Coordinates of C-alpha atoms and ligand atoms in Angstrom, one line a residue:
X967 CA 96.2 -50.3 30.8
X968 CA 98.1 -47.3 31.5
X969 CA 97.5 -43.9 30.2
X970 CA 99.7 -42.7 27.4
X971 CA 99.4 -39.0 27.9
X972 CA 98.2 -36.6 30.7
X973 CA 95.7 -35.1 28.5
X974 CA 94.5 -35.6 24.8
X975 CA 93.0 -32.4 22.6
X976 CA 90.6 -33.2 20.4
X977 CA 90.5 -30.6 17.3
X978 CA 93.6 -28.4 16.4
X979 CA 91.7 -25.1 16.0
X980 CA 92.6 -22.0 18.2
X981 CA 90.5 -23.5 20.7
X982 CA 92.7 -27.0 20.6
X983 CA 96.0 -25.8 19.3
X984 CA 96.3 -23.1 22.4
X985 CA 95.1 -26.2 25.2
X986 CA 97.5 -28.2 24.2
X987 CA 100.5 -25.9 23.3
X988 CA 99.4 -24.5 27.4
X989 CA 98.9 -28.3 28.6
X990 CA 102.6 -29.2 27.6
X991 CA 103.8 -25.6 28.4
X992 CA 102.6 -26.5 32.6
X993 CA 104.3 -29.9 32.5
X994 CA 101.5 -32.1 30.8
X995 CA 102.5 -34.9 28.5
X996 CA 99.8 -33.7 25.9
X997 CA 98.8 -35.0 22.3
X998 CA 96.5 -33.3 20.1
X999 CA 94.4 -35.0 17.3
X1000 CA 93.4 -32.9 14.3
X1001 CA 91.9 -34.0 10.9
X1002 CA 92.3 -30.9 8.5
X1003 CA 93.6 -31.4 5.3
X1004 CA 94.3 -29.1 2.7
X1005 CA 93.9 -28.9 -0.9
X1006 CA 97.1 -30.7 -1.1
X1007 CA 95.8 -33.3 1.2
X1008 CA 98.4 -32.2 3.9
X1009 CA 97.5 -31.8 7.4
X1010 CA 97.3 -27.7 8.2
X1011 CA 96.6 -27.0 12.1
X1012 CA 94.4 -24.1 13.4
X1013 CA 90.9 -25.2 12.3
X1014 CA 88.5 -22.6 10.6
X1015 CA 90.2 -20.0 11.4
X1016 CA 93.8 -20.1 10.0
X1017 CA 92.7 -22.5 7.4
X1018 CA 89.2 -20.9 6.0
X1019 CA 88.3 -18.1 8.3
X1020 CA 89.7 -15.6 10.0
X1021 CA 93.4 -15.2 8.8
X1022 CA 92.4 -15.8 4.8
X1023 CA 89.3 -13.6 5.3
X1024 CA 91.7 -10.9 6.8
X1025 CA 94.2 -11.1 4.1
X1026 CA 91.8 -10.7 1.6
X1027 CA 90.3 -7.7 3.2
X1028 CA 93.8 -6.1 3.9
X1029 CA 94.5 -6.8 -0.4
X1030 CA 91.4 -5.9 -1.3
X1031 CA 91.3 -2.6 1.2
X1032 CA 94.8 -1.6 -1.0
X1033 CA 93.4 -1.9 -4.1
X1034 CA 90.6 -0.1 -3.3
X1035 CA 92.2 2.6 -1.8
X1036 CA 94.4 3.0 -4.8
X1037 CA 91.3 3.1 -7.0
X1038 CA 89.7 5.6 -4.6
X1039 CA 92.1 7.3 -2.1
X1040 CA 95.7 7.4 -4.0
X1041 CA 94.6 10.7 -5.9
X1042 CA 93.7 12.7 -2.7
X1043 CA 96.7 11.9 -1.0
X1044 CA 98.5 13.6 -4.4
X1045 CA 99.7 10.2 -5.8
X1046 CA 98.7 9.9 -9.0
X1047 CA 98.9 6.1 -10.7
X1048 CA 98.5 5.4 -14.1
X1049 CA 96.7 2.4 -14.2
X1050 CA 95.9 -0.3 -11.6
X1051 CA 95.7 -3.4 -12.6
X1052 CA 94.2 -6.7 -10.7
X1053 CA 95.7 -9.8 -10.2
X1054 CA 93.4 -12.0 -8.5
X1055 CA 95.6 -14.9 -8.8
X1056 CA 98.5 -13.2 -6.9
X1057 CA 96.3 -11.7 -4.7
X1058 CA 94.8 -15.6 -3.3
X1059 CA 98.4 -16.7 -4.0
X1060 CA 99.1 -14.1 -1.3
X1061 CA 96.2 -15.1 1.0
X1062 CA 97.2 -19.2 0.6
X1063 CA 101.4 -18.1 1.4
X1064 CA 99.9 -16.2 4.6
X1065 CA 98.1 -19.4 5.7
X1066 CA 100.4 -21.8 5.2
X1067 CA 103.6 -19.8 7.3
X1068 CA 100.6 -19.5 10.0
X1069 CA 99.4 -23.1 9.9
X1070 CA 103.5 -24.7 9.6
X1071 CA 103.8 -22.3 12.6
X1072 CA 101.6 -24.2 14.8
X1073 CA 103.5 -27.4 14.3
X1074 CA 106.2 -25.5 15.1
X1075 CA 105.4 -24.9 18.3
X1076 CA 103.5 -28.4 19.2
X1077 CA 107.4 -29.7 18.4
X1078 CA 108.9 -27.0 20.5
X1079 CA 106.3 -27.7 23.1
X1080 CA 106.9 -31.2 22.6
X1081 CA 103.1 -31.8 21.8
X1082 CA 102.8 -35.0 20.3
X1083 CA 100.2 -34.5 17.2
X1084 CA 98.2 -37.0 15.1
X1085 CA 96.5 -36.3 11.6
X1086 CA 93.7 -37.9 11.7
X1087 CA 90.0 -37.7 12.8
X1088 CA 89.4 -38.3 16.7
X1089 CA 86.5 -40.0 18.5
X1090 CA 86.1 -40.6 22.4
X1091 CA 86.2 -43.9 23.6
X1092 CA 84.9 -45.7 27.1
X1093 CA 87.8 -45.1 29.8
X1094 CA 89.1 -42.1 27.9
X1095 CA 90.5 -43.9 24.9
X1096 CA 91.0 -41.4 21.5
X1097 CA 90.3 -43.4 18.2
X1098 CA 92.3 -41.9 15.8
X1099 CA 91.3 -42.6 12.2
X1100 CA 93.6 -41.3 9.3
X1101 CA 91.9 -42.8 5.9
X1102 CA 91.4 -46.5 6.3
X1103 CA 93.9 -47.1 9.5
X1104 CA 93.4 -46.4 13.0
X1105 CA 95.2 -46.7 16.5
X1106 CA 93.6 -45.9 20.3
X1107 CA 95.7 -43.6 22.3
X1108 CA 94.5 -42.8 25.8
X1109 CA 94.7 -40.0 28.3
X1110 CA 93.7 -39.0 32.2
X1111 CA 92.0 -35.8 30.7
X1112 CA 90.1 -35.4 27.5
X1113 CA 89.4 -31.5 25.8
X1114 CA 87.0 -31.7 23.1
X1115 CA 87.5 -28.6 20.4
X1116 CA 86.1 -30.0 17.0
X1117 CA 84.9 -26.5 16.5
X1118 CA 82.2 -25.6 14.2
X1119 CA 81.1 -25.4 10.0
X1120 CA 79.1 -23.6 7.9
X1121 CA 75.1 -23.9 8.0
X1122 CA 73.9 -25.0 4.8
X1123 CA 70.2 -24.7 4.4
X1124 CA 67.8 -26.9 2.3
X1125 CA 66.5 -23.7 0.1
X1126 CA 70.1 -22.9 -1.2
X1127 CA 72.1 -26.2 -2.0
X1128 CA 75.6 -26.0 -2.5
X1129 CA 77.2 -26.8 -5.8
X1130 CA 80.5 -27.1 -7.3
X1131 CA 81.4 -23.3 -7.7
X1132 CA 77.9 -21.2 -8.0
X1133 CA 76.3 -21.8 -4.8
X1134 CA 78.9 -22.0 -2.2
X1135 CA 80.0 -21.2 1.4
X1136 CA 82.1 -19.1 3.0
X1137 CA 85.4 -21.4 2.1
X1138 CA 84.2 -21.1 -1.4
X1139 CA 83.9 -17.2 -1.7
X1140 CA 87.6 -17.0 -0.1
X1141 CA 88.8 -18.8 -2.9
X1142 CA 87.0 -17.2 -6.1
X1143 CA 89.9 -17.2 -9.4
X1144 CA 88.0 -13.8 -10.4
X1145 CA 86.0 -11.4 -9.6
X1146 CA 82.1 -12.4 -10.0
X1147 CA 80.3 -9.5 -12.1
X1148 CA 77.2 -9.6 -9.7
X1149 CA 77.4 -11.9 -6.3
X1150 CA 74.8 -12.8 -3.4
X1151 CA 75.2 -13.4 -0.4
X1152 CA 72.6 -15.0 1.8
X1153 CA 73.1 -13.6 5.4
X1154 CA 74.3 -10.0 6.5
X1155 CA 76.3 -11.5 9.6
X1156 CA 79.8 -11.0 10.1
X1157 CA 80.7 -13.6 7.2
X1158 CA 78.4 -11.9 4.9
X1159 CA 79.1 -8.5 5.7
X1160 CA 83.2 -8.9 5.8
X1161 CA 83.3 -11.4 2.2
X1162 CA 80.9 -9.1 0.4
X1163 CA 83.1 -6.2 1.4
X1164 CA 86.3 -7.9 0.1
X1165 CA 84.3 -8.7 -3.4
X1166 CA 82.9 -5.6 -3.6
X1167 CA 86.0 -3.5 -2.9
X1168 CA 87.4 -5.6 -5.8
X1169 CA 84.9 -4.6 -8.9
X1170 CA 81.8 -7.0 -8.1
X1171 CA 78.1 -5.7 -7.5
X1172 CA 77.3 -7.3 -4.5
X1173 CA 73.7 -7.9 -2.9
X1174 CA 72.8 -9.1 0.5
X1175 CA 70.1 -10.3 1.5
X1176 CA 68.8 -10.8 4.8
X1177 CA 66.1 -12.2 6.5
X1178 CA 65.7 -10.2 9.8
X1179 CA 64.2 -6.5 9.3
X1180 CA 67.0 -5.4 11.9
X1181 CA 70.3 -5.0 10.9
X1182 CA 73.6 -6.4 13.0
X1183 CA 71.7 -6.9 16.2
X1184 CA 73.7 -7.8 18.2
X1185 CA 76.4 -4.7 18.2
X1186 CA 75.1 -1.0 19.6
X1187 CA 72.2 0.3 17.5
X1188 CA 73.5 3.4 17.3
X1189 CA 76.6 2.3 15.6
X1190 CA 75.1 -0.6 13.8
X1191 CA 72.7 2.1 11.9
X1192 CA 75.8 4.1 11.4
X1193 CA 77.4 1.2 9.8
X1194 CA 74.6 0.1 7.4
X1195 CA 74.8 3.7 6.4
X1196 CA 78.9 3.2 5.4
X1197 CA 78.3 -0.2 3.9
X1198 CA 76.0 0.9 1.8
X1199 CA 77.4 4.4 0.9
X1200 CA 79.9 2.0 -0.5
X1201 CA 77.7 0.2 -2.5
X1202 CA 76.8 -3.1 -0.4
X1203 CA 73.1 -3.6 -1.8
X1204 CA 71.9 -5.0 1.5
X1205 CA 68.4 -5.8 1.9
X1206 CA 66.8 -6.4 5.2
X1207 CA 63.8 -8.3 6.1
X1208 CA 64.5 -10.3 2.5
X1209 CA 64.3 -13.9 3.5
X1210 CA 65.8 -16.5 0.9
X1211 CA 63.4 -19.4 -0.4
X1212 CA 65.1 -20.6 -3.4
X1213 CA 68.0 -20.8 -5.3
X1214 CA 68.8 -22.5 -8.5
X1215 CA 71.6 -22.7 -11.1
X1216 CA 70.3 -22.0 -14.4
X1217 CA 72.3 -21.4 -17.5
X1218 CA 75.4 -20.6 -15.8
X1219 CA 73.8 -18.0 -12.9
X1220 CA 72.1 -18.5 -9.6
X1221 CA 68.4 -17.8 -9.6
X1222 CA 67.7 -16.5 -6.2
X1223 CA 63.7 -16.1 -4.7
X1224 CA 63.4 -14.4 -1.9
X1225 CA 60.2 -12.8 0.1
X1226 CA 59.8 -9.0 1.9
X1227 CA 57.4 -7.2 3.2
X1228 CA 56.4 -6.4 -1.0
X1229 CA 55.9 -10.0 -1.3
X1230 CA 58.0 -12.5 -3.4
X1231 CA 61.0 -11.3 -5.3
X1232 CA 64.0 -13.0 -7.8
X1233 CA 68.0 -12.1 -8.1
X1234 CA 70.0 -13.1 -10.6
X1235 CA 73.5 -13.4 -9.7
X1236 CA 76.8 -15.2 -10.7
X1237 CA 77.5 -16.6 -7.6
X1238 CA 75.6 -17.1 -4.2
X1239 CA 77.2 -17.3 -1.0
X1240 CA 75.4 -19.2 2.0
X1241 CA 76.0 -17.5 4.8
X1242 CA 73.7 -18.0 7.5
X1243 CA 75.5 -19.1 10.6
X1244 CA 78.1 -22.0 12.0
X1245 CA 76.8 -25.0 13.8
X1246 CA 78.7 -27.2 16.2
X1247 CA 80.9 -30.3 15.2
X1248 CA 79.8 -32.7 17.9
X1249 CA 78.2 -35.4 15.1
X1250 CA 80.8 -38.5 16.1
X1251 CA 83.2 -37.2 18.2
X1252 CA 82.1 -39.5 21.1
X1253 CA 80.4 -42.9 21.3
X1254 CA 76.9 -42.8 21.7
X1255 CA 77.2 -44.8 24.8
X1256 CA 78.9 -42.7 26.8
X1257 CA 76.0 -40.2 27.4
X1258 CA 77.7 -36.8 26.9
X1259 CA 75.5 -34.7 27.5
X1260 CA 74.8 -32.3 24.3
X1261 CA 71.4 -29.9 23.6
X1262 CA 69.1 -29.8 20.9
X1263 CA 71.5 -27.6 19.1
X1264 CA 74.4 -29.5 18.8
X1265 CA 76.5 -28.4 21.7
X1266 CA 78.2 -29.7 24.3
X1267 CA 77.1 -28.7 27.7
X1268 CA 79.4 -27.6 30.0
X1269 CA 79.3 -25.7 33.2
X1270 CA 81.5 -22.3 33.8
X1271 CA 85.1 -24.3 33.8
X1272 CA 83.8 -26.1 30.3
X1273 CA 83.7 -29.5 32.3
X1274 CA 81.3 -31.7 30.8
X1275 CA 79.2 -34.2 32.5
X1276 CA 81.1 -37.3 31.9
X1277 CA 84.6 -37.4 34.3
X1278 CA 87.8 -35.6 32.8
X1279 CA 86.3 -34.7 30.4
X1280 CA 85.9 -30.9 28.7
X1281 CA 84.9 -29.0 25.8
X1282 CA 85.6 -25.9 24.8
X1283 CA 85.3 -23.2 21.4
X1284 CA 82.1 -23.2 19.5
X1285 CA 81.1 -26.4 20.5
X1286 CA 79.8 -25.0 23.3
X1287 CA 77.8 -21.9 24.6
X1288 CA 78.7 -18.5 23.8
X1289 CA 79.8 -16.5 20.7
X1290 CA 81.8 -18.4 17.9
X1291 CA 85.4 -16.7 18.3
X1292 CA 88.6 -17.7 18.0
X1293 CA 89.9 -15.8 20.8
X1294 CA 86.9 -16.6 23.5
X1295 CA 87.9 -20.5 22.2
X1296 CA 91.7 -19.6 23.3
X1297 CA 90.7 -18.6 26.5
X1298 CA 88.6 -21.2 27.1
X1299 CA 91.5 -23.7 26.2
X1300 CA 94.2 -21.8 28.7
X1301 CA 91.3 -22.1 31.1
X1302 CA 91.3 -25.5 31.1
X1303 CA 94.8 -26.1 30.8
X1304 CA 95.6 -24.2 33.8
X1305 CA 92.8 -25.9 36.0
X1306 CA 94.0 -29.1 35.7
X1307 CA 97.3 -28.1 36.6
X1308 CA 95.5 -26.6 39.8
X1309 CA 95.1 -23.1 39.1
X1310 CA 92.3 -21.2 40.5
X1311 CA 91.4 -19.5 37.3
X1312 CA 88.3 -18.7 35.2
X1313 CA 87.0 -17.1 31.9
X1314 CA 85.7 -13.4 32.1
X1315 CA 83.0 -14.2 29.7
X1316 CA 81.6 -10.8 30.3
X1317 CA 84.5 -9.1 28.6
X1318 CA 84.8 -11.0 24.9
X1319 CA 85.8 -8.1 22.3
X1320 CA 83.3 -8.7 19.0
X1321 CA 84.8 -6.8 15.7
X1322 CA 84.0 -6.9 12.7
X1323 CA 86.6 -6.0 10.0
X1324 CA 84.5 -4.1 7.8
X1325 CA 85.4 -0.3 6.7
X1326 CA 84.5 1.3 8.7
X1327 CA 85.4 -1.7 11.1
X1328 CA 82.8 -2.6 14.1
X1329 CA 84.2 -3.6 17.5
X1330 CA 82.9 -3.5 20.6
X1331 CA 83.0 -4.8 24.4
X1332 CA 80.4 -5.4 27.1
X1333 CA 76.9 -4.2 26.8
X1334 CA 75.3 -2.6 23.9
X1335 CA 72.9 1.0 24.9
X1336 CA 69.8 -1.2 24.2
X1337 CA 70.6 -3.8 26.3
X1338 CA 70.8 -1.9 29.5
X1339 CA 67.8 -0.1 28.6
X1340 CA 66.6 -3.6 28.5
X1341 CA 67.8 -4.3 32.0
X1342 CA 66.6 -1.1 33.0
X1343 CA 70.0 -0.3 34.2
X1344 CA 70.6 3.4 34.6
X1345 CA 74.0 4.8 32.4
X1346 CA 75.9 7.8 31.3
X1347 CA 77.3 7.7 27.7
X1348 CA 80.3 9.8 26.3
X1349 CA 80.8 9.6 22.5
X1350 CA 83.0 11.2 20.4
X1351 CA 83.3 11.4 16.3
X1352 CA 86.7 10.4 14.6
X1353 CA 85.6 13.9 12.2
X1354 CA 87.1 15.5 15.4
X1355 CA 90.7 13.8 15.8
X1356 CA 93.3 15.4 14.5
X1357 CA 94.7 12.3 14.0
X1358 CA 91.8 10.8 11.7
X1359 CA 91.9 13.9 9.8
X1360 CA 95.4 13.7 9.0
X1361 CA 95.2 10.1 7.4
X1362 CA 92.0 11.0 6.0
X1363 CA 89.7 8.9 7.3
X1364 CA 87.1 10.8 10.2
X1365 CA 84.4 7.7 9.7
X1366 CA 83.1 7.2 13.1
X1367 CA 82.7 7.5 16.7
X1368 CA 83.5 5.9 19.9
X1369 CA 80.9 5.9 22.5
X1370 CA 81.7 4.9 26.1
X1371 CA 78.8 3.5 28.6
X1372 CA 79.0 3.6 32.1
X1373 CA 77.2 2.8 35.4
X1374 CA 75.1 6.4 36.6
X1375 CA 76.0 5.6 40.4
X1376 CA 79.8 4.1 40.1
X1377 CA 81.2 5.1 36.8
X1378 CA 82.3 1.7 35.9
X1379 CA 82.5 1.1 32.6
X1380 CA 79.7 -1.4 31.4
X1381 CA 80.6 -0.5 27.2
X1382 CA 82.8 0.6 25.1
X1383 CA 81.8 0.5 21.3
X1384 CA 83.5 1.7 18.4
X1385 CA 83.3 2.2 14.8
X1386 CA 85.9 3.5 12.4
X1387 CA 89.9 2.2 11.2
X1388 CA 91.9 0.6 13.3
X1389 CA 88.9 0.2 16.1
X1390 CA 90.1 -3.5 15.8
X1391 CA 93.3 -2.9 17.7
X1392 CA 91.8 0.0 19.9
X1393 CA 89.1 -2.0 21.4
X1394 CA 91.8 -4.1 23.6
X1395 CA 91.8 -0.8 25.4
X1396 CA 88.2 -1.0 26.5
X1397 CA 88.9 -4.2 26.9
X1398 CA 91.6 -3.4 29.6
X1399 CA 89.5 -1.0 31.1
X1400 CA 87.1 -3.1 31.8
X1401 CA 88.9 -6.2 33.2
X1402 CA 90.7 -3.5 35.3
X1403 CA 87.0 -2.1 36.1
X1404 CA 88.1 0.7 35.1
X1405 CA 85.8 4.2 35.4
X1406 CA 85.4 6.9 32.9
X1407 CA 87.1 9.0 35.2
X1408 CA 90.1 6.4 35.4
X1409 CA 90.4 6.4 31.5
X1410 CA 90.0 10.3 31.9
X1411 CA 92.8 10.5 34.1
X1412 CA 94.9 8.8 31.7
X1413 CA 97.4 10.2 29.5
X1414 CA 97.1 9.3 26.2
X1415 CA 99.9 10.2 23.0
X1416 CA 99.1 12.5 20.5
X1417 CA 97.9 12.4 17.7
X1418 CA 96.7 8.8 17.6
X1419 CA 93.0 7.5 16.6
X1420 CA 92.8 6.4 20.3
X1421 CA 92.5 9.6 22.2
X1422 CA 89.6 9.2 20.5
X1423 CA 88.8 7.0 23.5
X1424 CA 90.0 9.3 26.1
X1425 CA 87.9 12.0 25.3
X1426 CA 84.6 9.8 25.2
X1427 CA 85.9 9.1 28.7
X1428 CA 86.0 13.0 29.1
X1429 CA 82.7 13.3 27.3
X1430 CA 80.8 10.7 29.6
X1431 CA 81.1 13.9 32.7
X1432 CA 80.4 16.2 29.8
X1433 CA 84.1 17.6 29.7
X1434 CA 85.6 16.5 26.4
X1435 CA 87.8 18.9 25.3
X1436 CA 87.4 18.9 21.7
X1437 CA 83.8 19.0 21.2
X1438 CA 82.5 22.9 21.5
X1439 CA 79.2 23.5 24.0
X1440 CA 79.9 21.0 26.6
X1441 CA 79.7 21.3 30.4
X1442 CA 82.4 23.2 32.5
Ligands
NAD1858 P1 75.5 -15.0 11.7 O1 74.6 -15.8 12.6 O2 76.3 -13.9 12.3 O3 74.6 -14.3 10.5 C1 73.8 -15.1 9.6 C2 72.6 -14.2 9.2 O4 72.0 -14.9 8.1 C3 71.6 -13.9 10.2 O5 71.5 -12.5 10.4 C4 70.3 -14.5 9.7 O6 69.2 -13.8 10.0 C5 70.6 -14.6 8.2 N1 69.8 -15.7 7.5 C6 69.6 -17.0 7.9 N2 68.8 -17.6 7.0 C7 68.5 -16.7 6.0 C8 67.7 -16.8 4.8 N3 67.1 -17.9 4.4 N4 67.6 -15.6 4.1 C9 68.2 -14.5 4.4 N5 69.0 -14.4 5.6 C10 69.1 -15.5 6.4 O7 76.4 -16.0 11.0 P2 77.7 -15.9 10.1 O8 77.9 -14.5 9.6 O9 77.6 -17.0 9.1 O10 78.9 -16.1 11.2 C11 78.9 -17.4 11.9 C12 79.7 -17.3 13.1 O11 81.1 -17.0 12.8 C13 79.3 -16.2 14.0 O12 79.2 -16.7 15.3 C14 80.3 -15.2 13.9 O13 80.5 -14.4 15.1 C15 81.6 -16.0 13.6 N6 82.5 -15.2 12.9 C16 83.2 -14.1 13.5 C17 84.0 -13.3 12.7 C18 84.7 -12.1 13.4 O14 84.8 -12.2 14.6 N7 85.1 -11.1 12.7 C19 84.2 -13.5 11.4 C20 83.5 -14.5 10.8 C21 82.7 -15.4 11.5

């Protein structure tokens, strides 16, 4: 039997959607498989993150960051308002409109691509044959190239069962009809951290608790501490080394047990949210007998071009190694995309930007201050505080720093780690840097406009050979 398509993408996340949209766009007759429904039973391409993740999280935190700022902010900036009233409702009506223009989008451009899509869910065959299953029907498409990019879902863990609406996930505490008086969250990761900042800004008293004694370990300590010090200045009650045992609905609240270094200790709360981690979706997406080769944890193993061990066929997103991001999953997909259409091209995995959209947000590139400690790899670091840009001072916000590490001997630029607003869309430009392999003295030689939040950068750059300009008592 003849192949139907050139390639077939399994999963419609920004992993899947961006393979195929790249397969087609380099001359590939493509189809892409995704399952999602949404709460109108209507299919809604881009996974996780458009559908429960990053896009609803982000419009929540933007809504949220207003309302808080008018609570907070309005009166310093001489704006005086009466009285500010919530509208939860609006606010997720607001969050749902933004997901589905970005979801209908995608299928946009699979027709402009002309990528042939199929609602339903998708399982690998013998002799690359799809098995698309939409309810009780299903039809076999096949392809010369398979891309597996079923992505990844919440951890739920034995001690916390989810309910209907008291103990729930992170799709759960994006969708809340009111503010809870007091919430938990299970888990000061990302998730955590960003959905008990968007509850918090909005009225609720909000307690994390977490099981490590360290906090955010895997961004710059430095910064991280700085952080916890925001988040909770703010009122995040986040405990450390506070592992969760139990948790039980009793008489409308969550009875939480938890143990720290005092011993064991309860929470009551309204609502809990579980959020310890994402684990792969590779439970039946191939059959059995075809050996793909996946680890103890669930993911696919794949070498540096994502190629798995069975022939033609790849995987790419959080189904495999690395960090779970959206945009590491993009890259991943273009990857392979352009391989099979013979390009010589790779992923930089060494250069993935991390942020987290806290206030002050987190974001960061390349390796932490600890880690080449670790390595015993000798640095230079150049930091300067937000408190000191003119910029920052005018919007009123001087939260922060930027810190810029570098190699002793070459000057290349191993980090660049930032906390404060807006670091989200500044750390492309450590980003650049690096893939450029940049120096310190290559950003120092820059010209950057004034007054922006980003010569912020520049002058860590400066600071790293001790010549900032705007920071008194440095070298000549
Ligand atoms: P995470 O792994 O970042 O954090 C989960 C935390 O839960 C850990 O610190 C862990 O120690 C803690 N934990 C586990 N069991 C516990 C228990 N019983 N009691 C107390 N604490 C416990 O996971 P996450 O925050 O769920 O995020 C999942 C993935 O999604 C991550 O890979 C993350 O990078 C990704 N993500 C990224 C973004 C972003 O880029 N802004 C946003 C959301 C999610």
């Amino acid at each position: 039997m003849s192949d139907q398509f050139d390639v077939i993408v399994i999963g419609g996340g920004p992993a899947g959607y961006v393979a195929a949209i790249r397969c087609a766009q380099l001359g590939m007759n493509t189809a892409c498989v995704d399952a999602w429904k949404n709460d109108s039973g209507q299919e809604s391409l881009g996974g996780t993150c458009l559908n429960v993740g990053c896009i609803p999280s982000k419009a929540l935190l933007e809504s949220s960051a207003w309302y808080a700022k008018a609570q907070h902010e309005f009166a310093n900036h001489g704006i005086g308002v009466k009285t500010i009233k919530l509208d939860v409702t609006a606010m997720q009506a607001r969050k749902d409109q933004v997901v589905k223009d970005l979801t209908q989008g995608i299928k946009a451009l699979f027709a402009a691509n002309k990528v042939n899509f199929f609602h339903g869910s998708g399982k690998l065959l013998a002799n690359k044959q799809v098995e698309v299953t939409k309810g009780k029907k299903s039809e076999t498409i096949s392809a010369k190239h398979i891309i597996l990019a079923t992505g990844s879902s919440p951890v739920n863990i034995p001690v916390a069962p989810l309910t209907e609406d008291k103990i729930v996930d992170s799709s759960g505490a994006l969708s809340f009809t009111e503010v809870p008086k007091k919430l938990g969250i299970i888990g000061a990761g990302v998730i955590g951290l960003e959905l008990g900042s968007v509850w918090n800004r909005l009225g609720a008293e909000v307690v994390v608790l977490e099981a490590n004694d360290g906090f955010l370990a895997m961004a710059d300590e430095q910064l991280a501490k700085e952080s916890l010090r925001h988040y909770k200045k703010q009122g995040l009650d986040i405990r450390l080394g506070a592992k969760v045992d139990g948790a039980t609905v009793k008489a409308g609240k969550v009875d939480v047990s938890y143990q720290d270094g005092k011993g064991q200790q309860s929470l009551k709360v309204d609502k809990l949210v579980v959020a310890v981690g994402r684990k792969p979706n590779t439970k039946d997406i191939c059959d059995e007998s075809l050996g793909l080769s996946i680890d103890e944890r669930g993911f696919v193993q794949v070498d540096d071009y994502c190629k798995t061990n069975l022939p033609d066929v790849y995987a790419i997103g959080d189904i495999v190694r690395g960090p779970m991001l959206a945009h590491k999953g993009s890259e991943e997909g273009v990857m392979v995309a352009e391989r099979l259409a013979g390009q010589k091209v790779q992923v930089d995995y060494d250069n993935v930007p991390s942020v987290i959209y806290t206030e002050p947000e987190l974001a960061w590139v390349g390796k932490t201050e600890q880690e080449l400690k670790q390595a015993g790899i000798e640095y230079k670091s150049g930091s300067f505080p937000f408190a000191a840009s003119g910029r920052a001072r005018a919007a009123g916000d001087t939260t922060g720093m930027i810190k810029v590490l570098t190699d002793a001997k070459t000057d290349r630029i191993l980090g660049v780690h930032m906390l404060g607003a807006h670091v989200s869309e500044m750390i492309a430009q450590g980003v650049i840097a690096r893939a450029m392999m940049a120096s310190s003295e290559d950003l120092a030689l820059t010209m950057f406009a004034h007054p922006t939040l980003s010569e912020a950068l520049h002058e860590a750059a400066l600071a790293v050979s001790g010549h900032a300009i705007h920071i008194a008592g440095r070298k000549k």
